[in-house]
CSV table of C-alpha atoms (C1' of nucleotides) in Angstrom, one decimal:
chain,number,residue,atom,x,y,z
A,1,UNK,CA,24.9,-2.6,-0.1
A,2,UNK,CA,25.7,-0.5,2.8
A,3,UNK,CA,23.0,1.9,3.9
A,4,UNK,CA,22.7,5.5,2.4
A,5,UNK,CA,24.1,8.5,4.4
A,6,UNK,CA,24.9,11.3,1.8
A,7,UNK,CA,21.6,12.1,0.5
A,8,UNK,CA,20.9,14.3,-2.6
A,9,UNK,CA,17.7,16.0,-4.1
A,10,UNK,CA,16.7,17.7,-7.0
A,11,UNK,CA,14.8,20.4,-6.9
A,12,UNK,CA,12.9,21.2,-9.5
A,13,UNK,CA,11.0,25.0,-10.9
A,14,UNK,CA,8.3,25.2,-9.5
A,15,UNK,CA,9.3,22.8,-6.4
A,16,UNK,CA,6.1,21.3,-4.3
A,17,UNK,CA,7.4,22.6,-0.4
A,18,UNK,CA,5.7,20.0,1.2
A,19,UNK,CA,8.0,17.9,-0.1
A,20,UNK,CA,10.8,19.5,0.4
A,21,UNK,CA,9.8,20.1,3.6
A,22,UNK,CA,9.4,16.3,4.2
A,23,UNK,CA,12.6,15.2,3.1
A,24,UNK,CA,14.3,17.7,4.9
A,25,UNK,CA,12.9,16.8,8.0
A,26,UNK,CA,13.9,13.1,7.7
A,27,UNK,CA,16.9,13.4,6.3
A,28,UNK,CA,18.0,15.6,8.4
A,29,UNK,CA,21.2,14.6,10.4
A,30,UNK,CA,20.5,13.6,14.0
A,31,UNK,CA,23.7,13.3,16.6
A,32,UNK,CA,23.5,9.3,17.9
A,33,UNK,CA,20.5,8.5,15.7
A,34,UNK,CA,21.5,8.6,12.0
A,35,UNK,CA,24.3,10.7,10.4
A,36,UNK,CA,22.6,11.5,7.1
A,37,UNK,CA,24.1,14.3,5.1
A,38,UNK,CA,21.2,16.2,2.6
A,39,UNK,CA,22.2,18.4,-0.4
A,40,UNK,CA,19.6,19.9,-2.4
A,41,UNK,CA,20.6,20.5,-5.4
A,42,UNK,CA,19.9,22.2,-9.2
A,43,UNK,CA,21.1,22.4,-12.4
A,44,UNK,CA,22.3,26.0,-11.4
A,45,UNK,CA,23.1,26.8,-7.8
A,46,UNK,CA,21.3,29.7,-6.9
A,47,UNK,CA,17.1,30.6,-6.5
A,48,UNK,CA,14.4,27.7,-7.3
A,49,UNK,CA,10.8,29.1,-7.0
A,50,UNK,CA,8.7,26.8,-5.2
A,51,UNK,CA,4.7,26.4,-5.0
A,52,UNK,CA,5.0,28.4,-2.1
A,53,UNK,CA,5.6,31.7,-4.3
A,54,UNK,CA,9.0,32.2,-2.1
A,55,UNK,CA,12.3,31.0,-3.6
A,56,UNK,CA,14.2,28.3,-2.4
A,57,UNK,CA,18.1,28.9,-2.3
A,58,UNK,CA,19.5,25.9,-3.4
A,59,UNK,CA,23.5,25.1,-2.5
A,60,UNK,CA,24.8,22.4,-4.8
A,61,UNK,CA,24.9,21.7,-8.4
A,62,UNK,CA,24.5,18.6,-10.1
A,63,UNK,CA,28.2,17.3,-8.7
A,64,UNK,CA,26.2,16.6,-5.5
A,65,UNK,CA,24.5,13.4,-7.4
A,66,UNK,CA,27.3,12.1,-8.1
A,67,UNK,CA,28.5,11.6,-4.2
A,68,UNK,CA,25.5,10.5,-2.8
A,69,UNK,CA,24.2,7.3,-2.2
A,70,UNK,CA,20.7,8.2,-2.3
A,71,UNK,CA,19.1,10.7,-5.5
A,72,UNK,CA,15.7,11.8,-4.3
A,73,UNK,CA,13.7,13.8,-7.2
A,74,UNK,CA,11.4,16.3,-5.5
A,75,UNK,CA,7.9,17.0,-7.3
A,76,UNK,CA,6.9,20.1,-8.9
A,77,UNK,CA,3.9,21.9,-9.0
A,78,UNK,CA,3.1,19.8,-12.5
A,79,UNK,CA,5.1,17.0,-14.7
A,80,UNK,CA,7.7,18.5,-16.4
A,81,UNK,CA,8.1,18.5,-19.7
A,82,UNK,CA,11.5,17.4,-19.1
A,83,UNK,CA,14.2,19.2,-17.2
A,84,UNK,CA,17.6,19.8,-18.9
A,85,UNK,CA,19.9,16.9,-20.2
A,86,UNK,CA,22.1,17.1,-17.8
A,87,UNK,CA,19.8,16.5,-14.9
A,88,UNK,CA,18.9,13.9,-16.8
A,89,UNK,CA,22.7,12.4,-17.3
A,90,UNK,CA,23.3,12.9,-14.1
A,91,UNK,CA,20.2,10.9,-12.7
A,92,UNK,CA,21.5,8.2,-15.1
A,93,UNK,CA,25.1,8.2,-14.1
A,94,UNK,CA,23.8,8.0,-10.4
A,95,UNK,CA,21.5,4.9,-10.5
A,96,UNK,CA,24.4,3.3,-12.9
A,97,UNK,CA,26.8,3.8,-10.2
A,98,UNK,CA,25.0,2.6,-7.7
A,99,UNK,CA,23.0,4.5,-5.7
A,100,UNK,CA,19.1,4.0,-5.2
A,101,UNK,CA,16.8,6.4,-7.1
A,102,UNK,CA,13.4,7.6,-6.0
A,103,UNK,CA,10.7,9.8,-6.5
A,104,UNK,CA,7.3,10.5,-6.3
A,105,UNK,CA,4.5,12.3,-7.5
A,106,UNK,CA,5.5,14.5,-10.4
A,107,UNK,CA,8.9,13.9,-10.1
A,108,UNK,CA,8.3,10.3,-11.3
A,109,UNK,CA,8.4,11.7,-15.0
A,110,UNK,CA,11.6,12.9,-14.4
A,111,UNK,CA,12.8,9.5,-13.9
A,112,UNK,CA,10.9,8.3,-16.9
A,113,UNK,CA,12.4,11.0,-18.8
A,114,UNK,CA,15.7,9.6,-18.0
A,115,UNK,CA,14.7,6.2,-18.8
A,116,UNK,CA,15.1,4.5,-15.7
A,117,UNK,CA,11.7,3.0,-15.2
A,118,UNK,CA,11.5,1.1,-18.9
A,119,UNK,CA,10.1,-2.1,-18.1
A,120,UNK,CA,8.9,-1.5,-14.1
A,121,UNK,CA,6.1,-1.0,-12.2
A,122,UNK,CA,5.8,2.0,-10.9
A,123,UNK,CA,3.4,4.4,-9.1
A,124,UNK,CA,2.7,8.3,-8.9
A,125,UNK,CA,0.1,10.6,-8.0
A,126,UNK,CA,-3.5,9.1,-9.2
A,127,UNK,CA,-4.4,12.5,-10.7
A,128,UNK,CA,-1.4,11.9,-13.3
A,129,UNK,CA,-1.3,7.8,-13.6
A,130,UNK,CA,-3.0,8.0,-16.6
A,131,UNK,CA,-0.9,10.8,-18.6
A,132,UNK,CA,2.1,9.2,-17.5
A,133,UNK,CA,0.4,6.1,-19.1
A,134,UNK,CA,0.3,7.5,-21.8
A,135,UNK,CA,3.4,9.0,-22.5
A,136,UNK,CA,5.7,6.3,-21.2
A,137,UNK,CA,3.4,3.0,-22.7
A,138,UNK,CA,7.1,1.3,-21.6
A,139,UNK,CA,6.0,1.3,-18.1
A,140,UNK,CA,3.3,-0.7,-16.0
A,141,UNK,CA,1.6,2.3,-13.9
A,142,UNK,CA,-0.1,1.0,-10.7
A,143,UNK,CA,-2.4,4.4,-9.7
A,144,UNK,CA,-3.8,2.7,-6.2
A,145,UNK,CA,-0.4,2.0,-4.5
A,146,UNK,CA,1.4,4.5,-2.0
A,147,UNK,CA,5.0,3.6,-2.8
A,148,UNK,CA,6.4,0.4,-4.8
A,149,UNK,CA,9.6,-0.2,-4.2
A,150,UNK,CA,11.8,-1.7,-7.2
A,151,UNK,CA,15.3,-2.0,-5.3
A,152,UNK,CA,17.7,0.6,-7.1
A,153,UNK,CA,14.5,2.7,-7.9
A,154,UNK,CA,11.3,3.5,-5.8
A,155,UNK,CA,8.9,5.2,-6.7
A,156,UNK,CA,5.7,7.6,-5.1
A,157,UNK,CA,2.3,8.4,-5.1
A,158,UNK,CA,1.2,12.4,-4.4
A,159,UNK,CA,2.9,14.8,-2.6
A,160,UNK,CA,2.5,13.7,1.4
A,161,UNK,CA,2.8,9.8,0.1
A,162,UNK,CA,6.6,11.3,-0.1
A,163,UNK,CA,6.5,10.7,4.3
A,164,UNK,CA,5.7,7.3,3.3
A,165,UNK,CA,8.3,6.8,0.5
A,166,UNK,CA,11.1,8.5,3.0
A,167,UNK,CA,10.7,6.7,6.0
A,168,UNK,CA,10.2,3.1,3.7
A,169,UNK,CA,14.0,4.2,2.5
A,170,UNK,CA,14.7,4.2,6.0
A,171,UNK,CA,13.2,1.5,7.2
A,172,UNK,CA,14.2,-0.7,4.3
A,173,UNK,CA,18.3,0.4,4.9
A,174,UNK,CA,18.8,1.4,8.4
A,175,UNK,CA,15.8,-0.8,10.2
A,176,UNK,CA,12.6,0.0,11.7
A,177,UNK,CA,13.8,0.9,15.1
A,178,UNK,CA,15.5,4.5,13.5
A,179,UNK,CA,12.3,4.6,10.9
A,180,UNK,CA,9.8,4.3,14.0
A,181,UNK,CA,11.8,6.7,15.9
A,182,UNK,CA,11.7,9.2,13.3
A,183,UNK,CA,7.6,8.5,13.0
A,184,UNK,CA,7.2,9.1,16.7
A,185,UNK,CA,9.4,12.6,16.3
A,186,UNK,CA,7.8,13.4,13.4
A,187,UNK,CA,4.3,12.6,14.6
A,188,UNK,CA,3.3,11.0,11.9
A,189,UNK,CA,2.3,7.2,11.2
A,190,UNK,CA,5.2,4.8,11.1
A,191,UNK,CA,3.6,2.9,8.3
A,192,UNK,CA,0.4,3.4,6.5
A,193,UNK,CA,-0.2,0.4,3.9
A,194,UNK,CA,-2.9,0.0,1.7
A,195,UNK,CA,-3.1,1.4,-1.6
A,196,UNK,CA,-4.0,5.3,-2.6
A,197,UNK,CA,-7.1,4.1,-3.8
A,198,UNK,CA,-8.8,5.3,-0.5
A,199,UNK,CA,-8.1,8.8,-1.1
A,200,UNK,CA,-9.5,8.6,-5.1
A,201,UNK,CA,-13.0,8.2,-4.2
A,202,UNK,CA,-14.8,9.8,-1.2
A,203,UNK,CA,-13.6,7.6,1.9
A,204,UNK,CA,-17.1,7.0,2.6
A,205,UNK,CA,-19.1,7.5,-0.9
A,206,UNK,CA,-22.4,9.3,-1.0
A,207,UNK,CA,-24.3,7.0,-3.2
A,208,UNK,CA,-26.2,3.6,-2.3
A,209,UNK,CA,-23.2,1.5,-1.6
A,210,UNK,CA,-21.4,3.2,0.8
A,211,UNK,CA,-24.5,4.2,2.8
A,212,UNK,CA,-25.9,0.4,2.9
A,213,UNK,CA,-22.2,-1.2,3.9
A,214,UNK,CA,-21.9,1.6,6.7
A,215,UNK,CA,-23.9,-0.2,8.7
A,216,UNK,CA,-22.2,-3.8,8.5
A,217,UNK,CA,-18.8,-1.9,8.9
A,218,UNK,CA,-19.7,-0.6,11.9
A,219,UNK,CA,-21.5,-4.2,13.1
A,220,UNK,CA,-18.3,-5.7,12.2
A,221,UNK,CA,-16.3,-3.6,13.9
A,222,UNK,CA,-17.6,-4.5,16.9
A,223,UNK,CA,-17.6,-7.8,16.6
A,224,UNK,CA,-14.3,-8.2,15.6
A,225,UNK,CA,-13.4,-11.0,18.6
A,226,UNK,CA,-15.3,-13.0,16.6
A,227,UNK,CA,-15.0,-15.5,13.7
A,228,UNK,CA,-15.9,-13.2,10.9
A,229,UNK,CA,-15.7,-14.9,7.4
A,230,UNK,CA,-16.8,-13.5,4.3
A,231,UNK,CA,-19.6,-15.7,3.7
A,232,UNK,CA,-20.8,-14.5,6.9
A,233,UNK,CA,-20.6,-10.7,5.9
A,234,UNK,CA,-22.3,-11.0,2.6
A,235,UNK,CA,-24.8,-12.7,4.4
A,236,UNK,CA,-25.6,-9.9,6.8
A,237,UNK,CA,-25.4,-7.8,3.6
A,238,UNK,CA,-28.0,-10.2,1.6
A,239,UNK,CA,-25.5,-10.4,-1.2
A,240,UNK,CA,-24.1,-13.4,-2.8
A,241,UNK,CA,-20.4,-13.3,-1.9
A,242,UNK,CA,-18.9,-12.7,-5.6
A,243,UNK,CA,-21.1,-9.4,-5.4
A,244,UNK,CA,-20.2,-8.7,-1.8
A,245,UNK,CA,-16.4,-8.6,-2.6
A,246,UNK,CA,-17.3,-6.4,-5.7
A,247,UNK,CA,-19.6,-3.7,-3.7
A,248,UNK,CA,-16.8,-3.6,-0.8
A,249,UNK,CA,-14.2,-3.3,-3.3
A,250,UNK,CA,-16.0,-0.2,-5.2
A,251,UNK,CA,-17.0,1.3,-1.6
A,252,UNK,CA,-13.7,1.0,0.4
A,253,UNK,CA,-11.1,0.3,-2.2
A,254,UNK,CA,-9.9,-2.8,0.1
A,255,UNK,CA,-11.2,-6.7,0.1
A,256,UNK,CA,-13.3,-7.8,2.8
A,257,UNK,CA,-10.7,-10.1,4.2
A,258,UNK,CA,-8.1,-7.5,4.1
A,259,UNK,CA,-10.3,-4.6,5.2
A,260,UNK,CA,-11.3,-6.7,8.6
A,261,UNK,CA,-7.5,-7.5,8.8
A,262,UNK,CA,-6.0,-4.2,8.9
A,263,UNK,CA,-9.3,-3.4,11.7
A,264,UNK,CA,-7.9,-6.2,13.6
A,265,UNK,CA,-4.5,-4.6,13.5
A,266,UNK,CA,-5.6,-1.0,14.3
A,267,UNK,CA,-7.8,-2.7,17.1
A,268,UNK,CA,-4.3,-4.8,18.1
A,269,UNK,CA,-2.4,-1.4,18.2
A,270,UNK,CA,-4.9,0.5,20.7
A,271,UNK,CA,-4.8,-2.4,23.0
A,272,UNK,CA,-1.6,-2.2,23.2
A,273,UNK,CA,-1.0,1.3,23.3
A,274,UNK,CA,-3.8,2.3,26.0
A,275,UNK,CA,-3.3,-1.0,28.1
A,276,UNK,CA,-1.1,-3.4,29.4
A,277,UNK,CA,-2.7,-6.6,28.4
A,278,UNK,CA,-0.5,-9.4,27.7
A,279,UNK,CA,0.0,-9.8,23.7
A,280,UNK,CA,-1.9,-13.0,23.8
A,281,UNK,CA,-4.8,-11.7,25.0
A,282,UNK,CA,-4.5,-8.8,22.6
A,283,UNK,CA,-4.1,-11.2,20.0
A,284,UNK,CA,-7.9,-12.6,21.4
A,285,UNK,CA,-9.6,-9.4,22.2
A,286,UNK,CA,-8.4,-8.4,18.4
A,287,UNK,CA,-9.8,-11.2,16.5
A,288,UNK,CA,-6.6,-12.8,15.5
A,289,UNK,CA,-6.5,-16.6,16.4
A,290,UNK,CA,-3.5,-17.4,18.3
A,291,UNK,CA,-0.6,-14.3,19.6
A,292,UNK,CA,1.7,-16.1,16.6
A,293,UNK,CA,-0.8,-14.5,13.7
A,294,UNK,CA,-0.8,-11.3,15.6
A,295,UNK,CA,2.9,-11.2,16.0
A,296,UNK,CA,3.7,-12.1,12.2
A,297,UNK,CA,0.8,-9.1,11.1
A,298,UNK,CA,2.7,-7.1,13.3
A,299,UNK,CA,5.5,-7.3,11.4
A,300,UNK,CA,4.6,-7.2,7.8
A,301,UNK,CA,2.6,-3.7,8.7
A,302,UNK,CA,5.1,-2.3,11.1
A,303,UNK,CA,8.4,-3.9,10.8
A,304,UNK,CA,8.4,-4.6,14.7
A,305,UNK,CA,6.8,-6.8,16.9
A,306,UNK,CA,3.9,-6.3,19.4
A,307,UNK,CA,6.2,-5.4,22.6
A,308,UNK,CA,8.5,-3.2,20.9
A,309,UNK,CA,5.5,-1.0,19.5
A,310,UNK,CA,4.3,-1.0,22.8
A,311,UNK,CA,7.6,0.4,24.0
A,312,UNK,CA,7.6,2.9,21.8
A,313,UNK,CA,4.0,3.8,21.6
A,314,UNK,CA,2.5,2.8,24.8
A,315,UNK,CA,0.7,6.3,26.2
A,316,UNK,CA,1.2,6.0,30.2
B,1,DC,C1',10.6,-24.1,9.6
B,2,DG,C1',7.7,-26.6,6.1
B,3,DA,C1',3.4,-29.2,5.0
B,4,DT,C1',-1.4,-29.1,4.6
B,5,DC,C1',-5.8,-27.6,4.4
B,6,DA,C1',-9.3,-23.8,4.4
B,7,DG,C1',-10.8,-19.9,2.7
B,8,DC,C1',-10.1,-15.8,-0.2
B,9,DC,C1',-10.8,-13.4,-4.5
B,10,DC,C1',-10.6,-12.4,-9.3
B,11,DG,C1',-11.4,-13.5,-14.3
B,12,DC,C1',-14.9,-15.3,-16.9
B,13,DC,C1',-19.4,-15.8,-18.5
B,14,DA,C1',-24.3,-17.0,-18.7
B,15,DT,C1',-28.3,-14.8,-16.7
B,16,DT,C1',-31.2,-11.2,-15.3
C,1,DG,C1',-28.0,-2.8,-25.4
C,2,DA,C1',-25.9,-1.6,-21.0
C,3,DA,C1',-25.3,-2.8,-16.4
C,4,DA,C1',-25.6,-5.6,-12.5
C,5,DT,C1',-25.7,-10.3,-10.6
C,6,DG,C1',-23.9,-14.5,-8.9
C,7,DG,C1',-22.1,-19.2,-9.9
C,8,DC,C1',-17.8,-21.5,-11.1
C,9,DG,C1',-13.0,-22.6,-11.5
C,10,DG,C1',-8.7,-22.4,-9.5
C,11,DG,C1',-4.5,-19.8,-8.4
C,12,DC,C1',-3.0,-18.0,-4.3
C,13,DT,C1',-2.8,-16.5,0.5
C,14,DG,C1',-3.2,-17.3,5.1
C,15,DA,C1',-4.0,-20.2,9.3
C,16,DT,C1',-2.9,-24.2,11.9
DNA sequence: CGATCAGCCCGCCATT
DNA sequence: GAAATGGCGGGCTGAT
C-alpha cells in the first residue's frame, strides 16, 4: 500500500469546525514535508452550515472520493439519521477500491450507515457508544478507547480525539518522524494513549475513592526510582490487591501497573526534554530497569526512540 | 531474537 | 437483597 496523499472529507450539515479545523491543519500540504492534497467535499457543492453558525463553502462533490486515497468523514453537531444514498455509495465504492476510511465521533454512524463496520470493533464519542450500540447490534463498540484502528477503516472517539485519529493516519503511512513534526508545529501531543475513559468520569472523582488514592498517587509518584509492585501499593492502601486493582480502576480508569508505567514514561520524557542525562540514567532516575525497557516503551507510546524525542523536543 | 520466569489482572464466586 | 470484598485460577504481558 503506498501512503495516502489525495485526501478527501465529507462534510456533513451541521459540520463540528473543530474538526474540520483539525483535519485541515494536518492535512494540509507542506512544501519538503508531505505533499498531501485535501478536498472537502458534499453531496452538493456549494454552503454547508457548520456548528459554528457560519457556512462552510465546500468545493468538490462526491467525484472527489473517488480519487482519493484517504475518505475522512467529518462529525456533525449529532448522528445523522443517515445522509443521502449516494454519500453512502460513494463511501462504499471508496473503501472497495481501496482506500482507507475513517471517522470519528458522529461521523462513525455514517460509516455504519454504509455498512462498513459489520463485524469490527470500533469506537466513537462515549456520549453516543451506547445509541450506536444500539442501532448497529452488528458491531462491537469499545466507548473507553481514543482511536482503534482496523486497517482499511479507523475509527474515533469525540471531536478533538480527531488530532489523535489524524496524526495515527500519519504516523501509521508516512512514519513518526513527519507525524512528530506535525505535533511539534501543531503544538499538540504527538501521541496520547490510553483510553477515553479518563475524560468519562471526573479525572480526579469527588467521592471516597479518588480522595483516599490521591494520596498514594502522589507517594508513588515520587518514588517512582523505586521497585514499585502492586502488592506493594495495595499495601500502602490497606487493600487486598484484587480490591486495589478494582478501586484504581473505578478512580483513574487505568491499571495500577499501567498507570505507574505511563508515570514512568511522562517522568522519562521530562528528563529528557529539560536535561541532558544520558538515556541510561534516564532509564534509572525513571524507574524503568535497564535503558533497553525504556527504549522499547519509548517506542510503543511514541513511535521513536529516546534520542530522537530528545532531538526534537529537548527545550535548550 | 527467542526462551523463561515473574508478576499482572480479570472473571468467577463464596463471604461479609 | 444489594453491594463490596478478597481469595483463587490462569491466561497473558512484561522483564531479564
Amino acid at each position: 500500500m503506498t501512503p495516502f496523499r489525495a485526501v478527501a472529507a465529507y462534510v456533513p450539515q451541521g459540520a463540528v469546525a473543530l474538526a474540520l479545523g483539525m483535519a485541515g491543519a494536518v492535512f494540509r500540504p507542506r512544501p519538503g514535508l508531505a505533499d498531501f492534497r485535501l478536498a472537502l467535499c458534499a453531496e452538493r457543492p456549494g454552503p454547508v452550515p457548520t456548528d459554528l453558525g457560519a457556512p462552510l463553502a465546500v468545493e468538490h462533490d462526491l467525484t472527489a472520493l473517488a480519487a482519493a486515497d484517504l475518505v475522512l468523514v467529518l462529525p456533525g453537531t449529532a448522528p445523522p439519521d443517515g445522509p443521502g444514498a449516494p454519500v453512502l455509495a460513494a463511501l462504499r465504492d471508496a473503501h472497495r477500491r481501496g482506500a482507507t476510511v475513517a471517522a470519528h465521533c458522529a461521523g462513525v454512524f455514517v460509516l455504519a450507515a454504509a455498512g462498513l463496520l459489520e463485524g469490527r470493533r470500533v469506537t466513537t464519542h462515549w456520549q453516543y457508544a451506547a445509541e450506536l450500540a444500539r442501532r448497529y447490534p452488528g458491531l462491537a463498540v469499545d466507548p473507553d478507547a481514543l482511536y482503534i484502528d482496523g486497517g482499511d477503516v479507523v475509527t474515533g472517539a469525540g471531536a478533538a480525539a480527531g488530532m489523535d485519529l489524524y496524526l495515527h493516519l500519519v504516523r501509521r503511512e508516512h512514519g513518526a518522524a513527519l507525524a512528530n513534526e506535525l505535533a511539534r508545529t501543531l503544538v499538540v501531543p504527538p501521541h496520547r494513549d490510553g483510553g477515553q475513559r479518563q475524560y468519562v468520569a471526573a479525572p480526579v472523582p469527588a467521592d471516597g475513592d479518588g480522595e483516599r488514592l490521591a494520596d498514594l498517587l502522589a507517594w508513588a509518584r515520587d518514588h517512582l526510582d523505586q521497585r514499585l509492585t502492586v502488592d506493594a501499593l495495595a499495601a500502602r492502601a490497606l487493600m487486598s490487591r484484587r480490591s486495589f486493582i478494582r478501586h484504581f480502576r473505578a478512580a483513574t480508569g487505568a491499571t495500577p501497573h499501567a498507570w505507574l508505567v505511563a508515570q514512568r514514561l511522562d517522568r522519562a520524557e521530562e528528563l529528557l526534554e529539560t536535561t541532558d542525562l544520558g538515556v541510561e540514567e534516564v532509564a534509572g532516575r525513571a524507574g524503568f530497569g535497564s535503558a533497553a525497557v525504556l527504549r522499547e516503551r519509548f517506542a510503543r507510546r511514541r513511535g521513536t526512540s529516546p534520542r530522537a524525542y530528545r532531538r526534537t523536543f529537548a527545550r535548550t
